[in-house]
Amino acid sequence: MNAQIAAILTMDGVATGAIYVLMALGFVLIFSVTRIVFVPFGDIAAFTALTLAALESRQFPGTVGLVAVLAVAATAMELFAILRARSFARIPRALFFYLVLPLLPAGVMGFVSGATLNAPLRIIVTVALILPIAPLLDRIVFRPIADASVLLLLIVSVALHFALSGMGLIFFGPEGVRTQSLTDFSVTAAGVPISGESILIVVAAAIFCLLLFLFFEFTIQGKALQATAMNRTGARLMGIRPAHAGTVAFLLGSAMAAISGVLIAPVNTIFYDSGFIIGLKAFVGAIIGGLVSFPLTAAGSLFVGVLESFAAFESSPFKEVTVFSLLIPVLLWRSYTLLQPEEDGEE
Amino acid sequence: MGLLAIENLSVSYGKVEAIRNVSLKVEAGEIVTVIGPNGAGKTTLLMTIIGLLPCRGRILFNGEDITGLDTERRVEMGFGLVPERRELFAEMSVYDNLLLGAFSRRDGTAAVRRSIDEVFDRFPRLRERRNQNAGTLSGGERQMLAFARALMSKPTLLMLDEPSLGLAPLIVKEVFRIIPFLRDLGVSILLIEQNARSALETANYGYVMETGEIVRQGLASELIHDPQLIATYLGGQERAH
Ligand SMILES: Nc1ncnc2c1ncn2[C@@H]1O[C@H](COP(=O)(O)OP(=O)(O)OP(=O)(O)O)[C@@H](O)[C@H]1O
Ligand SMILES: [Mg+2]
């Protein structure tokens, strides 16, 4: 391997890593607010890619069916809870948030799916369609067991992943897709060709990380989310609803997943079940950040991307093995450095 | 009618009953104190009033039955609690903790900023530490922050769970100066204190709680001279005037 190849591999790795960064930040966001390791995270990204591909080939995306099923189930559960509590005044609000709002993009889709949309519009419609999935799953699956242990939530989360990828097969079919490139621009710097696609990925990832950071640091909603993550009882005493904070976390987290899906769709072939492995790699990045630290998570995910890129060059069949073997030393290191200080905390 | 009325409240942790048949009232503009030994159920009582624990019995606020409402709704209605464990946001700055104290308010950022300034005037120590993380404050500073944060929501009923716990005597004095001051601003107060004498000196009305039950109640000015209470809670002999 010479310096030029190393540079190309690094560039490639940084671009892949940037996608993992987005996903891993979404992971950490959802985990810290809700204590749920959201395993179906990668599925959300894969479904985004599949939806985008369907729109490109002017087909009706299966996502609409998926969202409709989830919205109806969530609405039924919400109505049941309302009827039991006899607080009928909440019915219109529940109908709006659990039925009308999630199905709105799906309704729009009914009109536009036959038409030719330009790329930015396709992306916007796709993300709007995908966004309700995670909050609806939260309402259906996790809200009823919100007080369960982290382990139980994780087990349910794994089960949910398998259910979702089953539904993915039903709604999207078994074919793999790859969407059109977002740009065919490219430059050469110091003899190393850099594709516009890579630049776009890195820039987009950086922008969304920055937006997330600004949201957390400078808005009261962002601070309320942090507060919920740090101390649920304290947050409730301020009038912050953990369930509401959870919905916002799922919404933002799945926005990050959807954007990764949009970015990865032109560079990787995506199947209905491709999400799992992508999500798992982002998860390694999140573990490096201890599932709490955003900067460490970002650094860890970039590292995973670069490592994967070099591993793929050295020996393609072993690239997954290399990445996941990394988990072992990282977990050991984490368990030594993280567990001690938490014990003498106030909790 | 009373601002807060509690009727036959019972609370259990599993099979253990921590509070039995407690009834209690707080009139608007009043300071009411509940005193009692460790493990009497005082903290449990406040946690139940704010809606963090399920209970039997009724809780009325301004005559309205709020027993079925959740904590967040009660906070929006004007309940405030400084909990025994303070429950601060440890990795956030003092300023952000105060800002979140005003989360339930709907009167705009400018008003909230003004309130933070007022709170800083009252606790200059917090102003000095405004950018420091709450988790790195000293025990006393943390107490102050918890108190200040509860004030930020502009509660109509403020419940204090041992606000003077672990504070230096000078700061304790300050706390007992603020409580009547708040009352004069129209905040009603339900106060729990180990320091029974200061509590009864400040309060209008007092309850004595033992093993989950109210065993004695009366005007604070009368309780403070009750020989039996003096023997158990007020440190032996009555203070000479
Ligand atoms: N989470 C819990 N699970 C089981 N029992 C509990 C729990 N919390 C409190 N108790 C019990 O309920 C009783 C009342 O506790 P509580 O904290 O209300 O007392 P307290 O009057 O506030 O005491 P202190 O003055 O020491 O703060 C105690 O016997 C305590 O052991
Ligand atoms: Mg107590």
Coordinates of C-alpha atoms and ligand atoms in Angstrom, one line a residue:
Chain A
M1 CA 0.0 0.0 0.0
N2 CA 1.4 3.4 -0.9
A3 CA 0.5 6.9 0.4
Q4 CA -1.9 7.5 -2.5
I5 CA -3.9 4.4 -1.8
A6 CA -3.9 5.1 1.9
A7 CA -5.3 8.6 1.2
I8 CA -8.0 7.2 -1.0
L9 CA -8.9 4.6 1.6
T10 CA -9.0 7.3 4.3
M11 CA -11.2 9.5 2.2
D12 CA -13.6 6.6 1.6
G13 CA -13.5 5.7 5.2
V14 CA -14.3 9.2 6.4
A15 CA -17.3 9.4 4.1
T16 CA -18.6 6.0 5.4
G17 CA -17.7 7.1 8.9
A18 CA -19.7 10.3 8.5
I19 CA -22.8 8.3 7.8
Y20 CA -22.1 6.2 10.9
V21 CA -21.7 9.4 12.9
L22 CA -25.2 10.5 12.0
M23 CA -26.6 7.2 12.9
A24 CA -24.6 6.8 16.1
L25 CA -25.6 10.2 17.3
G26 CA -29.2 9.3 16.8
F27 CA -28.7 6.1 18.7
V28 CA -27.1 7.9 21.6
L29 CA -29.8 10.6 21.6
I30 CA -32.6 8.0 21.8
F31 CA -30.8 5.9 24.4
S32 CA -30.0 8.7 26.7
V33 CA -33.5 10.1 26.8
T34 CA -35.5 6.8 26.8
R35 CA -32.9 4.2 27.9
I36 CA -33.9 2.2 24.8
V37 CA -31.2 0.8 22.6
F38 CA -33.1 1.2 19.4
V39 CA -32.0 -1.8 17.3
P40 CA -34.3 -1.1 14.4
F41 CA -32.4 2.1 13.8
G42 CA -30.6 0.7 10.8
D43 CA -34.0 -0.5 9.4
I44 CA -35.2 3.1 9.4
A45 CA -32.1 4.1 7.2
A46 CA -32.7 1.1 4.9
F47 CA -36.4 1.9 4.5
T48 CA -35.4 5.5 3.6
A49 CA -33.2 4.3 0.8
L50 CA -35.9 1.9 -0.4
T51 CA -38.5 4.6 -0.4
L52 CA -36.2 7.0 -2.3
A53 CA -35.5 4.3 -4.9
A54 CA -39.2 3.6 -5.3
L55 CA -39.9 7.3 -5.9
E56 CA -37.1 7.5 -8.5
S57 CA -38.6 4.6 -10.5
R58 CA -42.0 6.2 -10.0
Q59 CA -43.4 3.4 -8.0
F60 CA -45.7 3.6 -5.0
P61 CA -43.4 3.2 -2.0
G62 CA -44.3 0.4 0.5
T63 CA -43.6 2.8 3.3
V64 CA -47.1 4.2 2.9
G65 CA -48.5 0.8 3.9
L66 CA -46.1 0.4 6.8
V67 CA -46.9 3.9 8.2
A68 CA -50.6 3.3 7.8
V69 CA -50.5 0.0 9.7
L70 CA -48.4 1.6 12.5
A71 CA -50.6 4.8 12.6
V72 CA -53.8 2.7 12.9
A73 CA -52.3 0.5 15.7
A74 CA -51.0 3.5 17.6
T75 CA -54.3 5.4 17.3
A76 CA -56.2 2.4 18.5
M77 CA -53.9 2.1 21.6
E78 CA -54.2 5.8 22.3
L79 CA -58.0 5.8 22.0
F80 CA -58.2 2.7 24.3
A81 CA -56.1 4.5 26.9
I82 CA -58.2 7.6 26.6
L83 CA -61.5 5.7 26.9
R84 CA -60.2 3.9 30.0
A85 CA -59.1 7.2 31.7
R86 CA -62.4 8.8 30.6
S87 CA -60.6 12.0 29.5
F88 CA -62.6 12.3 26.3
A89 CA -61.4 15.9 25.7
R90 CA -58.1 14.4 24.5
I91 CA -59.6 12.5 21.6
P92 CA -59.3 15.1 18.8
R93 CA -55.6 15.8 19.7
A94 CA -54.9 12.0 19.8
L95 CA -56.5 11.6 16.4
F96 CA -54.5 14.5 15.0
F97 CA -51.1 13.4 16.3
Y98 CA -51.4 9.6 15.8
L99 CA -53.5 9.4 12.7
V100 CA -53.7 12.6 10.6
L101 CA -50.2 13.8 11.0
P102 CA -48.4 10.5 10.2
L103 CA -50.6 9.8 7.3
L104 CA -50.4 13.3 5.8
P105 CA -47.1 12.7 3.9
A106 CA -48.6 9.3 2.8
G107 CA -51.6 11.2 1.5
V108 CA -49.4 13.6 -0.4
M109 CA -47.6 10.6 -1.8
G110 CA -50.8 9.3 -3.3
F111 CA -50.9 12.4 -5.5
V112 CA -47.2 12.6 -6.4
S113 CA -46.0 9.0 -6.7
G114 CA -46.9 8.9 -10.4
A115 CA -45.3 12.3 -11.2
T116 CA -41.7 13.0 -11.8
L117 CA -40.2 14.9 -8.9
N118 CA -36.8 16.5 -8.8
A119 CA -34.2 15.1 -6.4
P120 CA -34.5 17.6 -3.5
L121 CA -38.4 17.1 -3.5
R122 CA -38.0 13.4 -3.6
I123 CA -35.7 13.5 -0.6
I124 CA -38.0 15.8 1.4
V125 CA -41.1 13.6 0.7
T126 CA -39.1 10.5 1.6
V127 CA -37.9 11.9 4.9
A128 CA -41.4 13.1 5.8
L129 CA -42.8 9.6 5.1
I130 CA -40.1 7.9 7.2
L131 CA -40.2 10.3 10.2
P132 CA -43.4 9.0 11.9
I133 CA -42.2 5.4 11.9
A134 CA -40.0 5.5 15.0
P135 CA -42.2 7.7 17.2
L136 CA -45.2 5.4 16.3
L137 CA -43.2 2.3 17.2
D138 CA -42.3 4.0 20.5
R139 CA -46.0 4.6 21.2
I140 CA -47.0 1.1 20.3
V141 CA -44.2 -1.0 21.7
F142 CA -42.2 1.0 24.2
R143 CA -44.6 3.3 26.0
P144 CA -46.5 0.5 27.6
I145 CA -43.2 -0.8 29.1
A146 CA -41.5 2.5 29.8
D147 CA -40.5 1.6 33.3
A148 CA -38.9 -1.8 32.4
S149 CA -35.2 -2.4 32.8
V150 CA -32.7 -1.5 30.1
L151 CA -32.2 -5.2 29.4
L152 CA -35.8 -5.9 28.8
L153 CA -36.2 -2.9 26.6
L154 CA -33.2 -4.1 24.6
I155 CA -34.7 -7.6 24.2
V156 CA -38.0 -6.0 23.0
S157 CA -36.0 -3.8 20.7
V158 CA -34.2 -6.8 19.1
A159 CA -37.6 -8.5 18.6
L160 CA -38.9 -5.3 17.0
H161 CA -36.1 -5.3 14.6
F162 CA -37.0 -8.8 13.3
A163 CA -40.7 -7.8 13.1
L164 CA -39.7 -4.7 11.1
S165 CA -37.5 -6.4 8.7
G166 CA -40.2 -9.0 8.1
M167 CA -42.5 -6.1 7.3
G168 CA -39.8 -4.7 5.1
L169 CA -39.9 -7.8 3.0
I170 CA -43.7 -7.6 2.7
F171 CA -43.8 -3.9 1.8
F172 CA -40.6 -3.5 -0.2
G173 CA -39.9 -6.9 -1.7
P174 CA -36.6 -8.8 -1.8
E175 CA -34.8 -6.7 -4.5
G176 CA -31.8 -4.5 -3.7
V177 CA -31.8 -0.9 -4.9
R178 CA -29.3 1.8 -5.5
T179 CA -30.4 5.4 -6.1
Q180 CA -29.0 7.9 -8.6
S181 CA -25.9 9.8 -7.5
L182 CA -26.7 13.0 -5.8
T183 CA -23.8 14.7 -7.7
D184 CA -21.3 13.6 -10.4
F185 CA -18.9 16.4 -9.5
S186 CA -15.4 15.4 -8.5
V187 CA -12.0 17.0 -7.8
T188 CA -8.4 15.9 -7.6
A189 CA -6.3 17.1 -4.7
A190 CA -2.6 16.2 -4.6
G191 CA -3.1 13.4 -7.1
V192 CA -6.0 11.9 -5.0
P193 CA -9.4 11.9 -6.7
I194 CA -12.2 12.9 -4.4
S195 CA -15.7 12.2 -5.4
G196 CA -18.4 14.9 -5.0
E197 CA -20.5 12.2 -3.4
S198 CA -18.0 11.8 -0.5
I199 CA -17.7 15.6 0.0
L200 CA -21.5 15.8 0.0
I201 CA -21.8 13.1 2.6
V202 CA -19.2 14.7 4.9
V203 CA -20.7 18.1 4.5
A204 CA -24.2 17.0 5.1
A205 CA -23.2 15.0 8.1
A206 CA -21.3 17.9 9.5
I207 CA -24.3 20.2 9.0
F208 CA -26.8 17.9 10.7
C209 CA -24.4 17.4 13.7
L210 CA -24.1 21.1 14.0
L211 CA -27.9 21.5 13.9
L212 CA -28.3 18.8 16.6
F213 CA -25.7 20.6 18.7
L214 CA -27.4 24.0 18.3
F215 CA -30.7 22.4 19.2
F216 CA -29.3 20.9 22.4
E217 CA -27.4 24.0 23.5
F218 CA -29.7 26.8 22.5
T219 CA -33.3 25.7 22.7
I220 CA -35.4 25.1 25.7
Q221 CA -36.7 21.9 24.1
G222 CA -33.2 20.7 23.6
K223 CA -32.3 21.4 27.3
A224 CA -35.5 19.6 28.4
L225 CA -34.3 16.6 26.5
Q226 CA -30.9 16.7 28.2
A227 CA -32.7 17.2 31.5
T228 CA -34.8 14.1 31.0
A229 CA -31.7 12.1 30.1
M230 CA -29.9 13.3 33.3
N231 CA -32.7 13.1 35.9
R232 CA -36.2 11.9 35.0
T233 CA -37.8 12.8 38.4
G234 CA -36.1 16.2 38.3
A235 CA -37.5 16.8 34.8
R236 CA -41.0 15.7 35.8
L237 CA -40.9 18.1 38.7
M238 CA -40.2 20.9 36.2
G239 CA -43.3 19.8 34.1
I240 CA -41.3 18.0 31.4
R241 CA -43.1 14.9 30.3
P242 CA -40.6 12.0 29.7
A243 CA -43.0 10.4 27.2
H244 CA -43.0 13.6 25.2
A245 CA -39.3 14.0 25.4
G246 CA -39.1 10.4 24.2
T247 CA -41.2 11.2 21.2
V248 CA -39.0 14.2 20.3
A249 CA -35.9 12.0 20.7
F250 CA -37.3 9.3 18.4
L251 CA -38.3 12.0 15.9
L252 CA -34.9 13.6 15.9
G253 CA -33.1 10.3 16.0
S254 CA -35.0 8.9 13.1
A255 CA -34.4 12.1 11.2
M256 CA -30.7 11.3 11.6
A257 CA -31.3 7.7 10.4
A258 CA -33.3 8.9 7.5
I259 CA -30.6 11.3 6.4
S260 CA -28.0 8.6 6.6
G261 CA -30.3 6.5 4.5
V262 CA -30.5 9.2 1.8
L263 CA -26.7 9.6 1.9
I264 CA -25.9 5.9 1.7
A265 CA -28.5 5.0 -1.0
P266 CA -26.4 6.1 -3.9
V267 CA -23.1 4.4 -2.7
N268 CA -24.3 1.1 -1.4
T269 CA -26.9 -1.4 -2.7
I270 CA -29.6 -1.6 0.0
F271 CA -32.0 -4.5 0.6
Y272 CA -34.9 -4.6 3.0
D273 CA -32.7 -6.1 5.6
S274 CA -29.4 -4.2 5.0
G275 CA -30.2 -1.8 7.9
F276 CA -29.1 -4.2 10.6
I277 CA -25.4 -4.4 9.7
I278 CA -25.1 -0.7 9.1
G279 CA -26.9 0.1 12.4
L280 CA -24.6 -2.4 14.2
K281 CA -21.5 -0.6 12.9
A282 CA -22.8 2.7 14.0
F283 CA -23.6 1.1 17.3
V284 CA -19.9 0.2 17.7
G285 CA -19.2 4.0 17.3
A286 CA -21.9 4.7 19.9
I287 CA -20.3 2.2 22.3
I288 CA -17.0 3.9 21.9
G289 CA -18.8 7.0 23.2
G290 CA -20.1 4.9 26.1
L291 CA -23.7 5.6 24.8
V292 CA -23.5 9.0 26.5
S293 CA -20.8 11.2 25.0
F294 CA -21.7 12.9 21.7
P295 CA -18.1 14.0 20.7
L296 CA -16.6 10.6 21.5
T297 CA -19.4 8.9 19.6
A298 CA -18.7 11.0 16.5
A299 CA -14.9 10.3 16.8
G300 CA -15.6 6.6 17.3
S301 CA -17.9 6.3 14.3
L302 CA -15.4 8.0 12.1
F303 CA -12.8 5.6 13.3
V304 CA -15.1 2.6 12.5
G305 CA -15.6 4.0 9.0
V306 CA -11.9 4.4 8.3
L307 CA -11.0 1.0 9.9
E308 CA -13.7 -0.7 7.7
S309 CA -12.3 1.0 4.6
F310 CA -8.8 -0.3 5.2
A311 CA -10.0 -3.7 6.3
A312 CA -12.0 -4.0 3.1
F313 CA -8.9 -3.2 1.1
E314 CA -6.7 -5.7 2.9
S315 CA -9.2 -8.5 2.9
S316 CA -12.7 -7.8 1.8
P317 CA -14.4 -11.0 3.3
F318 CA -13.0 -10.1 6.7
K319 CA -14.0 -6.5 7.0
E320 CA -17.0 -7.1 9.2
V321 CA -14.9 -9.4 11.4
T322 CA -12.3 -6.7 11.8
V323 CA -14.9 -4.0 12.7
F324 CA -16.8 -6.1 15.2
S325 CA -13.6 -7.6 16.8
L326 CA -12.9 -4.0 17.7
L327 CA -15.8 -4.1 20.0
I328 CA -14.0 -6.5 22.4
P329 CA -11.1 -4.2 23.4
V330 CA -13.4 -1.2 23.4
L331 CA -15.9 -2.9 25.7
L332 CA -13.1 -3.9 28.0
W333 CA -11.7 -0.4 28.1
R334 CA -15.2 1.0 28.6
S335 CA -16.0 -1.3 31.5
Y336 CA -12.8 -0.2 33.3
T337 CA -13.1 3.5 32.7
L338 CA -16.8 4.1 32.9
L339 CA -18.2 2.0 35.7
Q340 CA -16.3 3.3 38.7
P341 CA -17.3 7.0 38.8
E342 CA -20.9 6.2 38.4
E343 CA -21.2 4.2 41.6
D344 CA -20.6 7.1 43.9
G345 CA -23.1 9.3 42.0
E346 CA -26.2 10.6 43.8
E347 CA -28.5 8.0 42.4
Chain B
M1 CA -62.4 25.8 51.0
G2 CA -58.6 25.8 51.3
L3 CA -55.9 25.9 48.6
L4 CA -54.9 22.3 49.2
A5 CA -57.0 19.7 51.0
I6 CA -55.9 16.1 51.5
E7 CA -58.6 13.6 52.6
N8 CA -57.9 10.2 54.0
L9 CA -54.7 9.7 52.1
S10 CA -53.0 6.3 52.3
V11 CA -49.8 5.3 50.4
S12 CA -48.1 1.9 50.3
Y13 CA -44.7 0.7 49.1
G14 CA -45.6 -2.8 48.1
K15 CA -47.2 -4.3 51.2
V16 CA -45.8 -1.8 53.6
E17 CA -48.1 1.1 54.3
A18 CA -46.1 4.2 54.7
I19 CA -49.0 6.7 55.2
R20 CA -52.3 5.9 56.8
N21 CA -55.5 8.0 56.5
V22 CA -53.8 11.3 56.5
S23 CA -55.9 14.4 56.2
L24 CA -54.4 17.9 56.0
K25 CA -55.1 21.4 54.8
V26 CA -53.2 24.4 53.5
E27 CA -55.1 27.7 53.3
A28 CA -54.1 30.2 50.7
G29 CA -51.3 32.5 51.9
E30 CA -50.4 30.2 54.8
I31 CA -47.3 28.4 55.9
V32 CA -48.0 24.9 57.1
T33 CA -45.4 22.6 58.6
V34 CA -45.3 18.9 59.1
I35 CA -42.8 17.7 61.7
G36 CA -42.0 14.2 62.8
P37 CA -39.2 11.7 63.4
N38 CA -37.2 9.9 60.6
G39 CA -39.2 7.4 58.7
A40 CA -42.6 9.0 59.7
G41 CA -43.6 9.3 56.1
K42 CA -43.1 13.1 55.5
T43 CA -41.2 12.7 52.3
T44 CA -43.7 10.1 51.1
L45 CA -46.5 12.6 51.8
L46 CA -44.9 15.3 49.6
M47 CA -44.1 12.9 46.8
T48 CA -47.7 11.8 46.8
I49 CA -49.1 15.3 46.8
I50 CA -47.0 16.1 43.7
G51 CA -48.2 12.9 42.0
L52 CA -45.1 10.8 42.0
L53 CA -46.6 8.0 44.0
P54 CA -50.0 6.3 43.6
C55 CA -52.3 6.7 46.6
R56 CA -55.8 6.0 48.0
G57 CA -57.8 9.0 49.2
R58 CA -58.4 12.4 47.6
I59 CA -56.3 15.4 46.9
L60 CA -58.1 18.7 46.2
F61 CA -56.5 21.8 44.8
N62 CA -58.7 24.9 44.9
G63 CA -61.6 22.6 45.5
E64 CA -60.8 20.5 42.3
D65 CA -60.1 16.8 42.6
I66 CA -56.6 16.3 41.2
T67 CA -56.0 12.8 42.4
G68 CA -56.0 11.4 38.9
L69 CA -53.7 14.1 37.3
D70 CA -50.0 13.4 36.6
T71 CA -47.1 15.3 38.1
E72 CA -46.5 17.4 35.1
R73 CA -50.1 18.7 35.0
R74 CA -49.9 19.5 38.8
V75 CA -46.7 21.5 38.2
E76 CA -48.5 23.4 35.4
M77 CA -51.3 24.1 37.9
G78 CA -48.9 25.7 40.3
F79 CA -47.4 23.0 42.5
G80 CA -43.7 23.2 43.3
L81 CA -41.6 20.8 45.2
V82 CA -38.0 21.0 46.5
P83 CA -37.5 17.2 46.9
E84 CA -35.4 15.7 49.6
R85 CA -32.9 14.4 47.1
R86 CA -32.9 17.7 45.2
E87 CA -32.9 16.0 41.8
L88 CA -30.8 18.7 40.1
F89 CA -29.5 18.3 36.5
A90 CA -25.9 17.6 37.5
E91 CA -24.2 18.0 34.1
M92 CA -25.9 21.3 33.3
S93 CA -25.0 24.7 34.4
V94 CA -26.6 26.6 37.3
Y95 CA -28.2 28.9 34.8
D96 CA -29.7 26.1 32.7
N97 CA -31.1 24.5 35.8
L98 CA -32.9 27.7 36.6
L99 CA -34.0 28.1 33.0
L100 CA -35.6 24.6 33.1
G101 CA -37.2 25.6 36.4
A102 CA -39.4 27.9 34.3
F103 CA -40.3 25.2 31.8
S104 CA -43.9 25.1 32.8
R105 CA -44.3 28.9 32.5
R106 CA -45.9 30.4 29.5
D107 CA -44.9 34.1 29.9
G108 CA -42.0 34.4 27.5
T109 CA -38.2 34.5 27.6
A110 CA -38.0 38.1 28.8
A111 CA -40.0 37.4 31.9
V112 CA -38.0 34.3 32.6
R113 CA -34.7 36.2 32.3
R114 CA -36.1 38.7 34.8
S115 CA -37.0 36.0 37.2
I116 CA -33.5 34.5 37.0
D117 CA -32.1 37.9 37.8
E118 CA -34.3 38.2 40.8
V119 CA -33.3 34.7 42.0
F120 CA -29.6 35.7 41.5
D121 CA -30.2 38.8 43.7
R122 CA -31.6 36.6 46.4
F123 CA -28.8 34.0 46.1
P124 CA -25.7 36.0 45.0
R125 CA -23.7 32.8 45.4
L126 CA -25.5 31.2 42.5
R127 CA -24.8 34.2 40.3
E128 CA -21.1 33.7 40.9
R129 CA -21.5 30.1 39.9
R130 CA -23.9 30.6 37.0
N131 CA -21.8 28.7 34.5
Q132 CA -20.6 26.0 36.8
N133 CA -22.2 22.5 36.5
A134 CA -24.8 21.8 39.2
G135 CA -23.0 18.5 40.0
T136 CA -19.8 20.3 41.1
L137 CA -21.6 22.6 43.5
S138 CA -21.1 22.2 47.3
G139 CA -23.9 20.6 49.2
G140 CA -25.1 23.9 50.5
E141 CA -25.0 25.5 47.1
R142 CA -26.9 22.6 45.7
Q143 CA -29.7 23.2 48.2
M144 CA -29.8 26.8 47.2
L145 CA -30.1 25.9 43.6
A146 CA -32.9 23.4 44.2
F147 CA -34.8 26.1 46.2
A148 CA -34.1 28.7 43.5
R149 CA -35.1 26.3 40.7
A150 CA -38.4 25.6 42.4
L151 CA -39.1 29.4 42.7
M152 CA -38.6 29.7 38.9
S153 CA -41.9 28.1 38.2
K154 CA -43.7 30.7 40.2
P155 CA -45.6 28.1 42.2
T156 CA -48.8 28.9 44.1
L157 CA -48.1 26.1 46.5
L158 CA -44.4 25.5 47.3
M159 CA -43.5 22.3 49.1
L160 CA -40.1 22.1 50.8
D161 CA -38.6 18.9 52.0
E162 CA -36.1 19.8 54.6
P163 CA -34.7 22.9 52.9
S164 CA -32.2 23.5 55.7
L165 CA -30.7 20.0 55.7
G166 CA -26.9 20.3 55.9
L167 CA -26.7 24.0 55.6
A168 CA -24.5 26.3 57.6
P169 CA -26.4 28.2 60.4
L170 CA -26.1 31.5 58.5
I171 CA -27.7 30.0 55.4
V172 CA -30.4 28.3 57.5
K173 CA -31.3 31.7 58.8
E174 CA -31.5 33.0 55.2
V175 CA -33.8 30.1 54.3
F176 CA -36.1 30.9 57.2
R177 CA -36.1 34.5 56.2
I178 CA -37.1 33.7 52.6
I179 CA -40.1 31.5 53.6
P180 CA -42.2 34.2 55.2
F181 CA -41.1 36.6 52.4
L182 CA -42.5 34.2 49.8
R183 CA -45.7 33.9 51.8
D184 CA -46.1 37.6 51.7
L185 CA -45.7 37.4 47.9
G186 CA -48.7 35.1 47.9
V187 CA -47.0 31.7 47.8
S188 CA -48.5 29.2 50.1
I189 CA -46.0 26.8 51.7
L190 CA -46.0 23.3 53.0
L191 CA -42.8 22.9 54.9
I192 CA -41.1 19.7 56.2
E193 CA -38.3 20.3 58.7
Q194 CA -36.1 18.4 61.1
N195 CA -35.4 21.8 62.7
A196 CA -38.9 21.7 64.4
R197 CA -38.4 24.9 66.4
S198 CA -37.5 27.1 63.5
A199 CA -40.3 25.5 61.5
L200 CA -43.0 26.2 64.1
E201 CA -41.7 29.7 64.7
T202 CA -42.2 30.4 60.9
A203 CA -45.4 28.5 60.3
N204 CA -49.0 29.4 60.9
Y205 CA -50.2 25.8 61.4
G206 CA -48.4 22.6 62.3
Y207 CA -49.0 18.8 62.0
V208 CA -47.0 16.2 63.8
M209 CA -46.6 12.9 62.0
E210 CA -45.5 9.6 63.5
T211 CA -45.3 6.2 61.8
G212 CA -47.5 7.3 58.9
E213 CA -50.2 9.0 60.9
I214 CA -51.0 12.5 62.0
V215 CA -50.9 12.4 65.8
R216 CA -51.2 16.0 66.6
Q217 CA -52.1 19.3 64.9
G218 CA -52.8 22.9 65.9
L219 CA -51.7 26.5 65.5
A220 CA -47.9 26.6 65.3
S221 CA -47.9 29.2 68.1
E222 CA -49.6 26.7 70.4
L223 CA -47.6 23.6 69.3
I224 CA -44.4 25.3 70.1
H225 CA -45.4 25.5 73.8
D226 CA -46.8 22.0 74.0
P227 CA -44.8 20.3 76.8
Q228 CA -45.0 16.9 75.2
L229 CA -43.7 18.2 71.8
I230 CA -41.0 20.2 73.6
A231 CA -39.8 17.0 75.2
T232 CA -39.7 15.0 71.9
Y233 CA -39.0 17.5 69.1
L234 CA -37.9 20.8 70.5
G235 CA -34.8 19.8 72.3
G236 CA -35.8 19.4 75.9
Q237 CA -36.5 22.7 77.6
E238 CA -38.6 25.5 76.3
R239 CA -36.4 28.4 75.2
A240 CA -36.6 31.4 77.5
H241 CA -38.0 34.5 76.0
Ligands
LIG1 N1 -39.1 3.4 47.9 C1 -39.4 2.9 49.1 N2 -39.6 1.6 49.1 C2 -40.0 1.0 50.3 N3 -40.1 1.7 51.5 C3 -39.9 3.0 51.4 C4 -39.5 3.7 50.2 N4 -39.4 5.0 50.5 C5 -39.7 5.1 51.8 N5 -40.0 3.9 52.4 C6 -40.3 3.7 53.8 O1 -41.5 4.5 54.1 C7 -41.4 5.1 55.4 C8 -41.5 6.6 55.3 O2 -40.4 7.1 54.6 P1 -40.2 8.7 54.3 O3 -39.0 8.9 53.4 O4 -41.5 9.2 53.8 O5 -39.9 9.2 55.8 P2 -39.5 10.7 56.2 O6 -40.6 11.1 57.3 O7 -39.4 11.6 55.1 O8 -38.1 10.4 57.0 P3 -36.9 11.4 57.1 O9 -37.2 12.4 58.1 O10 -35.8 10.5 57.5 O11 -36.6 12.0 55.8 C9 -40.0 4.7 55.9 O12 -40.2 3.6 56.8 C10 -39.2 4.2 54.7 O13 -38.4 3.1 55.0
MG2 MG -37.8 12.7 54.4

